[in-house]
PDB file of C-alpha atoms in Angstrom:
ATOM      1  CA  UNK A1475       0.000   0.000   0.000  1.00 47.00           C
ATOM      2  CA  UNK A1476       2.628   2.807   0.954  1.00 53.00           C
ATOM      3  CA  UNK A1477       4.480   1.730  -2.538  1.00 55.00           C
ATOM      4  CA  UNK A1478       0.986   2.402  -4.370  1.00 49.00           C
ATOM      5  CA  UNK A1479       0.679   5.575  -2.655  1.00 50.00           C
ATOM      6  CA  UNK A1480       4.089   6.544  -3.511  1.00 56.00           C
ATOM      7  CA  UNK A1481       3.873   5.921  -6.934  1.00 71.00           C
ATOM      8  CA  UNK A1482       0.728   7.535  -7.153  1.00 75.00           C
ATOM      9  CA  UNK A1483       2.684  11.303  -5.983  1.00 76.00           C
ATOM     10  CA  UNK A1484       5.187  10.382  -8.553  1.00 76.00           C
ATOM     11  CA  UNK A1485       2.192   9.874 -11.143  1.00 79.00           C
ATOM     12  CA  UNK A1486       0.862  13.477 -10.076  1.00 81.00           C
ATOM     13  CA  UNK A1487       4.176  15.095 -10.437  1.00 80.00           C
ATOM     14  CA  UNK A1488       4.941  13.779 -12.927  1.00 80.00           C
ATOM     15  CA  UNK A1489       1.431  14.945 -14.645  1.00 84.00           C
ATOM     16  CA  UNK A1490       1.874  18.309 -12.746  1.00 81.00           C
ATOM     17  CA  UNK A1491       5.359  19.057 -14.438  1.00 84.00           C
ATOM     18  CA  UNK A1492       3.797  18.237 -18.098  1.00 83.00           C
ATOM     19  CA  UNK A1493       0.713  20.217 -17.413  1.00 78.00           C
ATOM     20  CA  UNK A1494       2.840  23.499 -16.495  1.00 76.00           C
ATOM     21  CA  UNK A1495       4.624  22.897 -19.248  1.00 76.00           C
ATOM     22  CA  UNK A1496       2.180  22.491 -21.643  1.00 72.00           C
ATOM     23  CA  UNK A1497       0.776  25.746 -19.998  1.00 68.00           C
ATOM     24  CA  UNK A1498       4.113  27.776 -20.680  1.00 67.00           C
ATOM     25  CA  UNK A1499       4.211  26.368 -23.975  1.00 67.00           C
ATOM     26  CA  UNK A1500       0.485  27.702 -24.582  1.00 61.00           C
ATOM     27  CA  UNK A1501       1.301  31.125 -23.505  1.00 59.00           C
ATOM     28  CA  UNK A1502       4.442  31.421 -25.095  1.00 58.00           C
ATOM     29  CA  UNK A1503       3.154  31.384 -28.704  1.00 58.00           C
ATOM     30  CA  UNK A1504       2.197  34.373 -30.767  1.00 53.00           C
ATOM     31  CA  UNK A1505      -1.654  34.891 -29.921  1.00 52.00           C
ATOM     32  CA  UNK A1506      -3.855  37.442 -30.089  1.00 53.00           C
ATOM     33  CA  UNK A1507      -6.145  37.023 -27.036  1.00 55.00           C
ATOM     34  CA  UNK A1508      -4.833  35.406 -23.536  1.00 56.00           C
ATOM     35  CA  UNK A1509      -6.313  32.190 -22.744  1.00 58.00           C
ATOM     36  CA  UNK A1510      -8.982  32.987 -20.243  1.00 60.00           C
ATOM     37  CA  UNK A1511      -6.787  31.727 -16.740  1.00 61.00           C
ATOM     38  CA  UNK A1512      -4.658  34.650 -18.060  1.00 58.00           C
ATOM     39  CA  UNK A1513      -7.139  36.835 -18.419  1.00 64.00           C
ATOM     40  CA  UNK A1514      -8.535  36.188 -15.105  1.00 61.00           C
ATOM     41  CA  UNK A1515      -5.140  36.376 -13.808  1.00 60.00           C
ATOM     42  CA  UNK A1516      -4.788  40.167 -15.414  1.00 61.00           C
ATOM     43  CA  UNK A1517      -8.148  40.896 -14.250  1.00 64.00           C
ATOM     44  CA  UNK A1518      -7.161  40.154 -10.528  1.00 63.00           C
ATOM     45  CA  UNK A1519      -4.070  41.723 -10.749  1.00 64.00           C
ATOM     46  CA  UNK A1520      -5.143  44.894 -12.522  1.00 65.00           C
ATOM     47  CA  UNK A1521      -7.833  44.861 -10.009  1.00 62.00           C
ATOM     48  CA  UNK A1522      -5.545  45.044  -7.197  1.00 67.00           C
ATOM     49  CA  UNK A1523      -3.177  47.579  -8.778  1.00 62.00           C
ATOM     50  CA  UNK A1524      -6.523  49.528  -9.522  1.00 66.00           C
ATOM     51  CA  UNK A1525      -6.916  49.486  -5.519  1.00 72.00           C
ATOM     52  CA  UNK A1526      -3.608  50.296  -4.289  1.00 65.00           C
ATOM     53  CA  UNK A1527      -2.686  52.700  -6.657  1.00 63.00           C
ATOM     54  CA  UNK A1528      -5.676  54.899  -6.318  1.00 66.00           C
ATOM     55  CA  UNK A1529      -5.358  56.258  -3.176  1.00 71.00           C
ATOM     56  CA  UNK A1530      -1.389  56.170  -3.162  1.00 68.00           C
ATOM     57  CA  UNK A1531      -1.979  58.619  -6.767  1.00 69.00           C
ATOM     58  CA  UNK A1532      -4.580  61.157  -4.504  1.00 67.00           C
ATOM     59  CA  UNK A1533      -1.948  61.181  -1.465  1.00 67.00           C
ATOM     60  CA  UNK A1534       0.611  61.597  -4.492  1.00 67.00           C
ATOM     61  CA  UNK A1535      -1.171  64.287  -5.642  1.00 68.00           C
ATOM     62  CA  UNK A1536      -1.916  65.935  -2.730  1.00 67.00           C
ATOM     63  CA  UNK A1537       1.599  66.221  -0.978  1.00 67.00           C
ATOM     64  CA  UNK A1538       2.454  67.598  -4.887  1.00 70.00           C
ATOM     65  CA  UNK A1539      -0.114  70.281  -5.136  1.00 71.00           C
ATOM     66  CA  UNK A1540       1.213  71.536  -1.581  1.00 72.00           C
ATOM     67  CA  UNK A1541       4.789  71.491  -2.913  1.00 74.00           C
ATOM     68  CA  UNK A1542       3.951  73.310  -6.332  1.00 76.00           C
ATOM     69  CA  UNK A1543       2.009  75.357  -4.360  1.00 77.00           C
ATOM     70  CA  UNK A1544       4.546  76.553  -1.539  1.00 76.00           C
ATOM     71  CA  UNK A1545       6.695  76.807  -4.809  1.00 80.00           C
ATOM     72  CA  UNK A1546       4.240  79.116  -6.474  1.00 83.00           C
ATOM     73  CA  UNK A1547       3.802  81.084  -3.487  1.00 79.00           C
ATOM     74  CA  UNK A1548       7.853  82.136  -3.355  1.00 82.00           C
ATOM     75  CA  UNK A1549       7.894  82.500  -6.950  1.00 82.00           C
ATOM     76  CA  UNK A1550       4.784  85.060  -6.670  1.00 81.00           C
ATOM     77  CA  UNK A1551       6.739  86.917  -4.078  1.00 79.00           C
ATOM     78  CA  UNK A1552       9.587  87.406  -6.017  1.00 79.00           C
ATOM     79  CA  UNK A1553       7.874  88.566  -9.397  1.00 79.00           C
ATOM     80  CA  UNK A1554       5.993  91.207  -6.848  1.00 76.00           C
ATOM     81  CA  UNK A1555       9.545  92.388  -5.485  1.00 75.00           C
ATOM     82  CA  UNK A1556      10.684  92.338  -9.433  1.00 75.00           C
ATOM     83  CA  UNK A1557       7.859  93.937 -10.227  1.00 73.00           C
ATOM     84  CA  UNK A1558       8.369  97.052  -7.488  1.00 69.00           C
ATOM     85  CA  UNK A1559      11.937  97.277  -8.537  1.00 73.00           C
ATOM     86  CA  UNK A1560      10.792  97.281 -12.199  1.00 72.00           C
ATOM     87  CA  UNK A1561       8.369  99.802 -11.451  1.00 69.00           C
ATOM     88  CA  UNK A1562      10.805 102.492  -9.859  1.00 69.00           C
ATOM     89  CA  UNK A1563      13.286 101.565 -12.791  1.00 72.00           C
ATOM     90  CA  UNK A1564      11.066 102.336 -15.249  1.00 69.00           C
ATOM     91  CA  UNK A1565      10.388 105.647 -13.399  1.00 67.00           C
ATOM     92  CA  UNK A1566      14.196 106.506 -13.300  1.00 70.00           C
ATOM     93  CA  UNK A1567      14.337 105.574 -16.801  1.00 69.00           C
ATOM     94  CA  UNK A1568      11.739 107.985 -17.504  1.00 71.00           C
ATOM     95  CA  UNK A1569      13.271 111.050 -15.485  1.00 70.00           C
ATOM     96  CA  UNK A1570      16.761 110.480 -17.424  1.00 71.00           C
ATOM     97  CA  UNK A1571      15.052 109.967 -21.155  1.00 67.00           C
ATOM     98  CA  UNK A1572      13.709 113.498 -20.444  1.00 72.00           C
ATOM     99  CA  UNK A1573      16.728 115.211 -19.041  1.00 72.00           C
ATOM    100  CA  UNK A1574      18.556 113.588 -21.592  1.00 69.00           C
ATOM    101  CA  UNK A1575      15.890 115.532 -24.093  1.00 70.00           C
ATOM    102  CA  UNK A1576      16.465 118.641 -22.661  1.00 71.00           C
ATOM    103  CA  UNK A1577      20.020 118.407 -22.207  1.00 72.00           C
ATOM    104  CA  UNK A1578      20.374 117.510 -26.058  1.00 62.00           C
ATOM    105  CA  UNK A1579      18.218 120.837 -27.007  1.00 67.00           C
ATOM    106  CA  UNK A1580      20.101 123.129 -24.955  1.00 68.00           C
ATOM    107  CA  UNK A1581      23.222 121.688 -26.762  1.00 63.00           C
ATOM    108  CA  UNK A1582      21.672 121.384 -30.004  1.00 60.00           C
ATOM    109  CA  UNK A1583      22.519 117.710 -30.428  1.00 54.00           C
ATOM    110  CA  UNK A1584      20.487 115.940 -33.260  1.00 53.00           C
ATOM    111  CA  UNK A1585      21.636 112.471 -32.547  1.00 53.00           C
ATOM    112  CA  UNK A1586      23.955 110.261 -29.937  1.00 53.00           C
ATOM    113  CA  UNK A1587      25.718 107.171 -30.313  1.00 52.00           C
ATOM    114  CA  UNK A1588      22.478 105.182 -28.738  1.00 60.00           C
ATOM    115  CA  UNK A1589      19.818 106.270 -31.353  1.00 68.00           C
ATOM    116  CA  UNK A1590      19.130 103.698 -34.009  1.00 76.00           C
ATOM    117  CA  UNK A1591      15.848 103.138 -36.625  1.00 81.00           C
ATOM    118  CA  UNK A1592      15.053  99.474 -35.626  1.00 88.00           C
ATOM    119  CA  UNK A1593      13.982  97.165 -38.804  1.00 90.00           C
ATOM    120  CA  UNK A1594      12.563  93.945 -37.825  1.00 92.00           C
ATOM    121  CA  UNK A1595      13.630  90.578 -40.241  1.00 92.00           C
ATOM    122  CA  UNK A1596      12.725  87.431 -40.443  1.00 93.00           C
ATOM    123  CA  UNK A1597      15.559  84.367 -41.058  1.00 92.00           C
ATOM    124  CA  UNK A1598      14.551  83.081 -44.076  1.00 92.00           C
ATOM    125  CA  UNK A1599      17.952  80.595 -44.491  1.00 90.00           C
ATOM    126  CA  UNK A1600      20.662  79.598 -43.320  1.00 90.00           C
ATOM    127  CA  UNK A1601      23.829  77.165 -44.143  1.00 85.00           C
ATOM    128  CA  UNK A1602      23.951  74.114 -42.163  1.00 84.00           C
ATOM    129  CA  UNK A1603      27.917  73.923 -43.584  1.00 82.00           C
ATOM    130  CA  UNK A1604      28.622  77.452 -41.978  1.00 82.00           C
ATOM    131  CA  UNK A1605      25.854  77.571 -39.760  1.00 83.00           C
ATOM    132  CA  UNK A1606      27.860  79.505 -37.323  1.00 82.00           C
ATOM    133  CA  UNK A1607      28.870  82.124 -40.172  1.00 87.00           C
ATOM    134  CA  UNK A1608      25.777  83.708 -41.872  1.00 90.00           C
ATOM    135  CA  UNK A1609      21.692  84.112 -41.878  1.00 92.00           C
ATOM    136  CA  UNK A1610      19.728  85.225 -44.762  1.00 93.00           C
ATOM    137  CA  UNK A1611      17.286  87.593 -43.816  1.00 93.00           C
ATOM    138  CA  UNK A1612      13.829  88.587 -45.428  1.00 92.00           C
ATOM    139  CA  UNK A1613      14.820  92.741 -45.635  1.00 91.00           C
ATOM    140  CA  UNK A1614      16.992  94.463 -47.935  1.00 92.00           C
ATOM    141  CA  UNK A1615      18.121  98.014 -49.534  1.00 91.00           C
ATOM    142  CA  UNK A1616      14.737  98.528 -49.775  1.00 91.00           C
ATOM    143  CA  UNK A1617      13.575  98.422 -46.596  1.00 90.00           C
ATOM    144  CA  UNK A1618      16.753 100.973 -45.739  1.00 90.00           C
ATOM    145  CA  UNK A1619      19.105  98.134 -44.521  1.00 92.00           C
ATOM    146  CA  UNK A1620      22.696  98.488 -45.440  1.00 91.00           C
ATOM    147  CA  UNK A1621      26.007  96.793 -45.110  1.00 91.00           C
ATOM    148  CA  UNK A1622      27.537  97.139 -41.737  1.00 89.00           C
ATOM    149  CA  UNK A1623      24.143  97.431 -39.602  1.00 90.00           C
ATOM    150  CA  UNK A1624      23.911  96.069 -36.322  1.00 90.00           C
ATOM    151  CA  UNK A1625      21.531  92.799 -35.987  1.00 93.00           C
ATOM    152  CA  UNK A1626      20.372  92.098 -32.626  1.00 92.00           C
ATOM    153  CA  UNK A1627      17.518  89.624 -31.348  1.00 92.00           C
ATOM    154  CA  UNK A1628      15.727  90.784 -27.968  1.00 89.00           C
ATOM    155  CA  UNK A1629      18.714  89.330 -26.035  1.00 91.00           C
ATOM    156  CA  UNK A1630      21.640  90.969 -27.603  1.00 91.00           C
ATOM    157  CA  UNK A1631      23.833  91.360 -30.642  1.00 93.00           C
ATOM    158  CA  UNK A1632      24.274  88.742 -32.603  1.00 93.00           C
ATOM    159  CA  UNK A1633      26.520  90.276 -35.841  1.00 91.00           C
ATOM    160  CA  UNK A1634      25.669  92.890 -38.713  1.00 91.00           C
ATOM    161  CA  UNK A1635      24.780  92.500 -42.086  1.00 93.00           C
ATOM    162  CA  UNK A1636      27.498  92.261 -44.713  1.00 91.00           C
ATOM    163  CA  UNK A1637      25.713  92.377 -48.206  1.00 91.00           C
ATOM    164  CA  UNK A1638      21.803  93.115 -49.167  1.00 92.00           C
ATOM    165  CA  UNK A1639      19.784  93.071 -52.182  1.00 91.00           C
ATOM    166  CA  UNK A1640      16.081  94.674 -52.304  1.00 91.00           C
ATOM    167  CA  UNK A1641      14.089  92.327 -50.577  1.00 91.00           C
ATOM    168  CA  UNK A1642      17.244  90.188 -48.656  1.00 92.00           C
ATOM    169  CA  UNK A1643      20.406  90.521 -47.044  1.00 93.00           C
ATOM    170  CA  UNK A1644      22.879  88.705 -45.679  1.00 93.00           C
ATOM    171  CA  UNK A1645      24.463  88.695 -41.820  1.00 93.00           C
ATOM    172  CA  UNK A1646      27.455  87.806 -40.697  1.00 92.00           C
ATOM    173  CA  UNK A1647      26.911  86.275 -37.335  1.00 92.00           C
ATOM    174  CA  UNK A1648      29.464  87.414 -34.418  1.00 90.00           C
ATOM    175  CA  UNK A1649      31.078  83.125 -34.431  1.00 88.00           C
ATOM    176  CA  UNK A1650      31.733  83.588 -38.004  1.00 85.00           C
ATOM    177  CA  UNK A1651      35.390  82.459 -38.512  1.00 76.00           C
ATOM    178  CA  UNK A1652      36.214  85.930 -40.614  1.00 72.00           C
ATOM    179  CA  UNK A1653      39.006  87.436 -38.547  1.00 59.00           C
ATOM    180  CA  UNK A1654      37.620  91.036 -40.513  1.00 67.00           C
ATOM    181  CA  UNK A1655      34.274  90.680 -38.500  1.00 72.00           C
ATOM    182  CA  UNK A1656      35.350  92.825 -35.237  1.00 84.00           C
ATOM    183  CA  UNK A1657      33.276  94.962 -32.977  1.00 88.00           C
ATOM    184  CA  UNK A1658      34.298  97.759 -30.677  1.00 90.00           C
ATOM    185  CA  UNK A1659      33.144  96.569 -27.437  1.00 92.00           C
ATOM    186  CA  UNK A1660      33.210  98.158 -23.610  1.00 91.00           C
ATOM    187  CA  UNK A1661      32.996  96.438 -20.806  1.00 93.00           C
ATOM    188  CA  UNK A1662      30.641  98.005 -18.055  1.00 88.00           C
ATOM    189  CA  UNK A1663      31.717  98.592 -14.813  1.00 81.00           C
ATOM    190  CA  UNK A1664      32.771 101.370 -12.236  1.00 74.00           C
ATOM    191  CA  UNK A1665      35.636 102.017 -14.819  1.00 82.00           C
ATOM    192  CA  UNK A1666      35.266 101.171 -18.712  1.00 84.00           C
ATOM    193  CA  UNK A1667      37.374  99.080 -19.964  1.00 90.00           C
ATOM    194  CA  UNK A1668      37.349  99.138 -23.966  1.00 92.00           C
ATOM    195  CA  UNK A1669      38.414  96.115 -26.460  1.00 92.00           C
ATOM    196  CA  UNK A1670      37.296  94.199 -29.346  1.00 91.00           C
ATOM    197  CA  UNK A1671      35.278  91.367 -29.448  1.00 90.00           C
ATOM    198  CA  UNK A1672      37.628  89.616 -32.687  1.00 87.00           C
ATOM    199  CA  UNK A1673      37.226  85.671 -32.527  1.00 85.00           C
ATOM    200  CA  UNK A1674      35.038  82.903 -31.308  1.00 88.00           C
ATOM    201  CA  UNK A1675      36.212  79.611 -29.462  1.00 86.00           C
ATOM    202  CA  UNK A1676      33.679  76.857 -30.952  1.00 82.00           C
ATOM    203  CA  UNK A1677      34.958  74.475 -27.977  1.00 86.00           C
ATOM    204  CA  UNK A1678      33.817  76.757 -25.178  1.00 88.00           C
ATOM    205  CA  UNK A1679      31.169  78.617 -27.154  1.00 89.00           C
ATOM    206  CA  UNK A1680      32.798  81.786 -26.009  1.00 92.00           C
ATOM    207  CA  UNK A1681      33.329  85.211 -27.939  1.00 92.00           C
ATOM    208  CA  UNK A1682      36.801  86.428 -27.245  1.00 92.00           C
ATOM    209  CA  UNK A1683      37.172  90.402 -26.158  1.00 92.00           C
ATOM    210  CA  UNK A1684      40.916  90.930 -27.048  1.00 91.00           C
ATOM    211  CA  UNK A1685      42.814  94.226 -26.330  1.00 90.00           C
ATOM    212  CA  UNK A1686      42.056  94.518 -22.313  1.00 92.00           C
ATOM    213  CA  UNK A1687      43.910  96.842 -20.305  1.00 91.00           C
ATOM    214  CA  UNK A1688      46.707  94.350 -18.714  1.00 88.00           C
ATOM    215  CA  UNK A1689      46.272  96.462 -15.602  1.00 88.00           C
ATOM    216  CA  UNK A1690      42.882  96.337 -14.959  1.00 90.00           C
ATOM    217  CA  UNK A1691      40.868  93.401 -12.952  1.00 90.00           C
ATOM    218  CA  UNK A1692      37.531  92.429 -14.325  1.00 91.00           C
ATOM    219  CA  UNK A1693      35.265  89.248 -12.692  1.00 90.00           C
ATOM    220  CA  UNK A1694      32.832  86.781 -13.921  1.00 92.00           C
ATOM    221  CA  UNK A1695      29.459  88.312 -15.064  1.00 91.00           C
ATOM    222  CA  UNK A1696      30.368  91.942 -16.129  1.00 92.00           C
ATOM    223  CA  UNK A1697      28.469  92.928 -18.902  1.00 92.00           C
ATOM    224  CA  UNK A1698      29.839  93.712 -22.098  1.00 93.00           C
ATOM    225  CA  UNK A1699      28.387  96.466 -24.579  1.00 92.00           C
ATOM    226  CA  UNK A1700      28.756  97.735 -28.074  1.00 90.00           C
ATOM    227  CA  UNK A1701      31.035 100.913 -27.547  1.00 87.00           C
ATOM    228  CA  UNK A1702      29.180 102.795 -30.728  1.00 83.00           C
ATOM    229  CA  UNK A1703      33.173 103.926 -31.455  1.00 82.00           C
ATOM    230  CA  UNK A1704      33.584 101.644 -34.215  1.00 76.00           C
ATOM    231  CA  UNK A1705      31.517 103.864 -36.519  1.00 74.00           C
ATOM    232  CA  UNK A1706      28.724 101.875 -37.513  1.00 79.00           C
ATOM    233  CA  UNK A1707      27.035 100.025 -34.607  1.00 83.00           C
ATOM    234  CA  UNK A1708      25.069 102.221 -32.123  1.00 84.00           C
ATOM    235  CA  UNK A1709      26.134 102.124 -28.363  1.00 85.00           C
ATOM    236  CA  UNK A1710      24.913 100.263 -25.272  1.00 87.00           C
ATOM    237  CA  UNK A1711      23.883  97.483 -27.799  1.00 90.00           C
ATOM    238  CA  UNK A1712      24.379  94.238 -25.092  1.00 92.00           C
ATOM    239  CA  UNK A1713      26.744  91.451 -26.117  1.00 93.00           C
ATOM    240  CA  UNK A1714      27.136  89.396 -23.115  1.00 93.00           C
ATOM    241  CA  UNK A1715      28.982  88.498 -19.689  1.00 94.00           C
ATOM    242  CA  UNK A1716      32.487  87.987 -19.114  1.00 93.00           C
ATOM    243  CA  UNK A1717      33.192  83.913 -18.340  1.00 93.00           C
ATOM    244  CA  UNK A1718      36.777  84.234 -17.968  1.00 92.00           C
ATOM    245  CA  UNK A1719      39.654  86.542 -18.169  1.00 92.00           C
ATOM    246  CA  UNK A1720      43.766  85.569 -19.444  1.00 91.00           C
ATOM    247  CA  UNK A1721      46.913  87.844 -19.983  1.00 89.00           C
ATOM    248  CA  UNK A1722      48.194  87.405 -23.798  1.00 83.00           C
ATOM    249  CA  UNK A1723      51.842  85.747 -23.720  1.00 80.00           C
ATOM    250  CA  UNK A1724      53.485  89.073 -23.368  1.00 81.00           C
ATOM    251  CA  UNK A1725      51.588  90.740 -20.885  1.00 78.00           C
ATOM    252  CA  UNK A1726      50.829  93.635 -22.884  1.00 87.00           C
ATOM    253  CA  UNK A1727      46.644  93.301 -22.852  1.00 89.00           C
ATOM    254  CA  UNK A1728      43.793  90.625 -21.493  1.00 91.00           C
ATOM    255  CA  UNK A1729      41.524  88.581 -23.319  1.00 91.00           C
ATOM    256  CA  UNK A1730      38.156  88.439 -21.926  1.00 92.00           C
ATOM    257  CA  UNK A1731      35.826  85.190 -23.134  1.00 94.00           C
ATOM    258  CA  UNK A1732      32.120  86.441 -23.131  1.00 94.00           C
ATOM    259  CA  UNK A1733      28.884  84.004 -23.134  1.00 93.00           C
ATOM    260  CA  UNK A1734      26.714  85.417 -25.812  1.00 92.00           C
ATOM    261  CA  UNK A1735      23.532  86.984 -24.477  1.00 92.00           C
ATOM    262  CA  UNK A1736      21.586  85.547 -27.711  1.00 91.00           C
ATOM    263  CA  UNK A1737      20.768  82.331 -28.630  1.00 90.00           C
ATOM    264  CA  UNK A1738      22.973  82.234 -31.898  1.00 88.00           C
ATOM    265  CA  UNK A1739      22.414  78.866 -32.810  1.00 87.00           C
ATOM    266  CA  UNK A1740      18.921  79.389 -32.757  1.00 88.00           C
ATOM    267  CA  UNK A1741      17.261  82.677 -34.733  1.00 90.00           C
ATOM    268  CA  UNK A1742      14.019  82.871 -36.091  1.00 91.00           C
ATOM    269  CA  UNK A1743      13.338  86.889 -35.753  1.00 92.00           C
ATOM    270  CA  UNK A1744      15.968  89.351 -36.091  1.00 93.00           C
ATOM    271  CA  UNK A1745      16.487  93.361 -35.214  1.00 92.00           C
ATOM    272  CA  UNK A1746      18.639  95.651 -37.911  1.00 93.00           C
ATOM    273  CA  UNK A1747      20.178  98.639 -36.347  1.00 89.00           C
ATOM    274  CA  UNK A1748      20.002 101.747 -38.597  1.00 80.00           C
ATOM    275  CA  UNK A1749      22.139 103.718 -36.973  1.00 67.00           C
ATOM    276  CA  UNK A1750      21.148 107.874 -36.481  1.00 63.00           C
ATOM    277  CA  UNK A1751      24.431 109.153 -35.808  1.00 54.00           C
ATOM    278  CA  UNK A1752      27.086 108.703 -38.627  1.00 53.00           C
ATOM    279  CA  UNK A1753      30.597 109.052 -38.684  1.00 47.00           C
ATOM    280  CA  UNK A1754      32.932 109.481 -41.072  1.00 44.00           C
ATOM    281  CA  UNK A1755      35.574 107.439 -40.104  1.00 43.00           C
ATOM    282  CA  UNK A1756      36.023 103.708 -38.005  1.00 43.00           C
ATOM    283  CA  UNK A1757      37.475 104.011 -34.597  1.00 40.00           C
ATOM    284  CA  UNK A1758      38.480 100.385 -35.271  1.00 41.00           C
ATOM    285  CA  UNK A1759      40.351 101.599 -38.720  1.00 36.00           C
ATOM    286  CA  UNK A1760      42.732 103.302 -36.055  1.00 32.00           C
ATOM    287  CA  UNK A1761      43.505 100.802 -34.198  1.00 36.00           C
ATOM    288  CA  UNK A1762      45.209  98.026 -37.206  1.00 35.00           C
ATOM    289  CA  UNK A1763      45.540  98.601 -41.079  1.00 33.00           C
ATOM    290  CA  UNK A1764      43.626  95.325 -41.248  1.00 38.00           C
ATOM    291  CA  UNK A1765      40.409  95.779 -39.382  1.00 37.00           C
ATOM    292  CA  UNK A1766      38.782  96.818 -42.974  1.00 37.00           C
ATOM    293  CA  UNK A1767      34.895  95.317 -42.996  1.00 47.00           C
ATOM    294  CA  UNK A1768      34.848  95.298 -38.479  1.00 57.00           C
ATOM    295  CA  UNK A1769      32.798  97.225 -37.233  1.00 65.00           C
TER     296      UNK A1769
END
């Protein structure tokens, strides 16, 4: 009797094993519907999950509304606190366009250095083999823009136009790898420091500000502005912040390495400068025979 009953397990193991795998075997082919112990396998499952993650998703969700809004609460006071500041500025800016105004009358001054005609472009193409070197832009002669204008997008310069034709013109951007595209550029601080932006580092993604004074000390996150002594471009125009600062090899000057303001490798809408004040002359043609085309 025990050997009967002992082969009889062996019998039901033995059936158990090819069962389960006749089961795998079923449920490893390619079907389209589960068998229905799978189905009511997902269904228990999924009904449990259904359960559990329920409330853990509202207890989720709660605890995250409270975050986003603690978060929203200290970003609201700081836009109010931006927004007082912004206030008064605008009121200072006000005040000083006016005296400005009246200054200018007294001293029968037409124009400054800062006054510019703004023409606003569209990029209509651009090079993906010198993508960092030129835009085409949907404004030419005819719309009053004219080689050596400033081009700017809302955050800063990003080069000046080089050739037009009625309805298009072309802009060499401030990476392009033409050592003639220079700008006369000042850096802004309790005392100016004046140099020219002349070169672009494509592994740092840095504009390089050469001619520094060797003796004076700048820091990270000065900002850097269009001098308007070049000739061409109008002043105050903004470039960018200063990264990093070296002495050239003989210790005669600094090179300062600026982070663009503007997003150059991505322009949809443009700003031309048109310049009011005219000069006759480049400050930049002073400086080196071959600065012919900077601006």
């Amino acid at each position: 009797m025990p050997q009967f009953f002992l082969n009889k397990r062996l019998i039901i193991l033995l059936i158990s094993i090819i069962v389960l795998v006749a089961l795998v075997g079923f449920s490893l082919r390619d079907r389209e519907n589960a068998s229905w112990p799978e189905q009511f396998v997902k269904d228990v499952v999924g009904f449990g999950e259904n359960i559990v993650a329920k409330p853990t998703s509202f207890v989720s969700g709660v605890f995250g509304g409270v975050a986003d809004l603690k978060n929203t609460y200290t970003e609201n006071q700081h836009l109010k606190e931006r927004l007082e500041e912004l206030a008064q500025l605008e009121s200072e800016v006000a005040d000083l366009k006016k005296e400005n105004k009246d200054l200018k009358e007294n001293l029968d001054i037409a124009d400054s250095l800062r006054d510019y005609d703004p023409v606003n472009a569209s990029v209509i193409s651009r090079n993906p083999t010198n993508w960092n070197d030129q835009i085409e832009i949907d404004k030419g002669s005819s719309d009053g823009v004219k080689p050596d204008m400033a081009v700017t997008t809302p955050n800063g310069l990003i080069g000046k136009v080089t050739t037009t034709g009625a309805k298009s013109a072309t802009v060499e951007l401030l990476t392009s790898s033409d050592v003639k595209n220079r700008v006369s550029a000042k850096v802004q601080g309790s005392e100016n420091a004046y140099g020219i932006i002349n070169g672009y580092d494509s592994d740092t993604k840095l504009l390089e500000l050469k001619q520094l004074p060797y003796d004076m000390k700048f820091k990270k996150g000065q900002k850097v502005v269009t001098s308007g002594l070049g000739g061409k471009f109008p002043a105050g125009i903004f470039i960018g912040t200063i990264e990093k600062v070296e002495t050239d090899k003989m210790g005669l000057s600094q090179t300062a390495y600026i982070k663009s303001g503007a997003d150059i490798y991505d322009l949809n809408h443009v700003t031309v400068l048109k310049r009011s004040a005219e000069t006759g002359t480049s400050a930049d043609d002073t400086t080196s025979s071959d600065t012919t085309g900077g601006e």
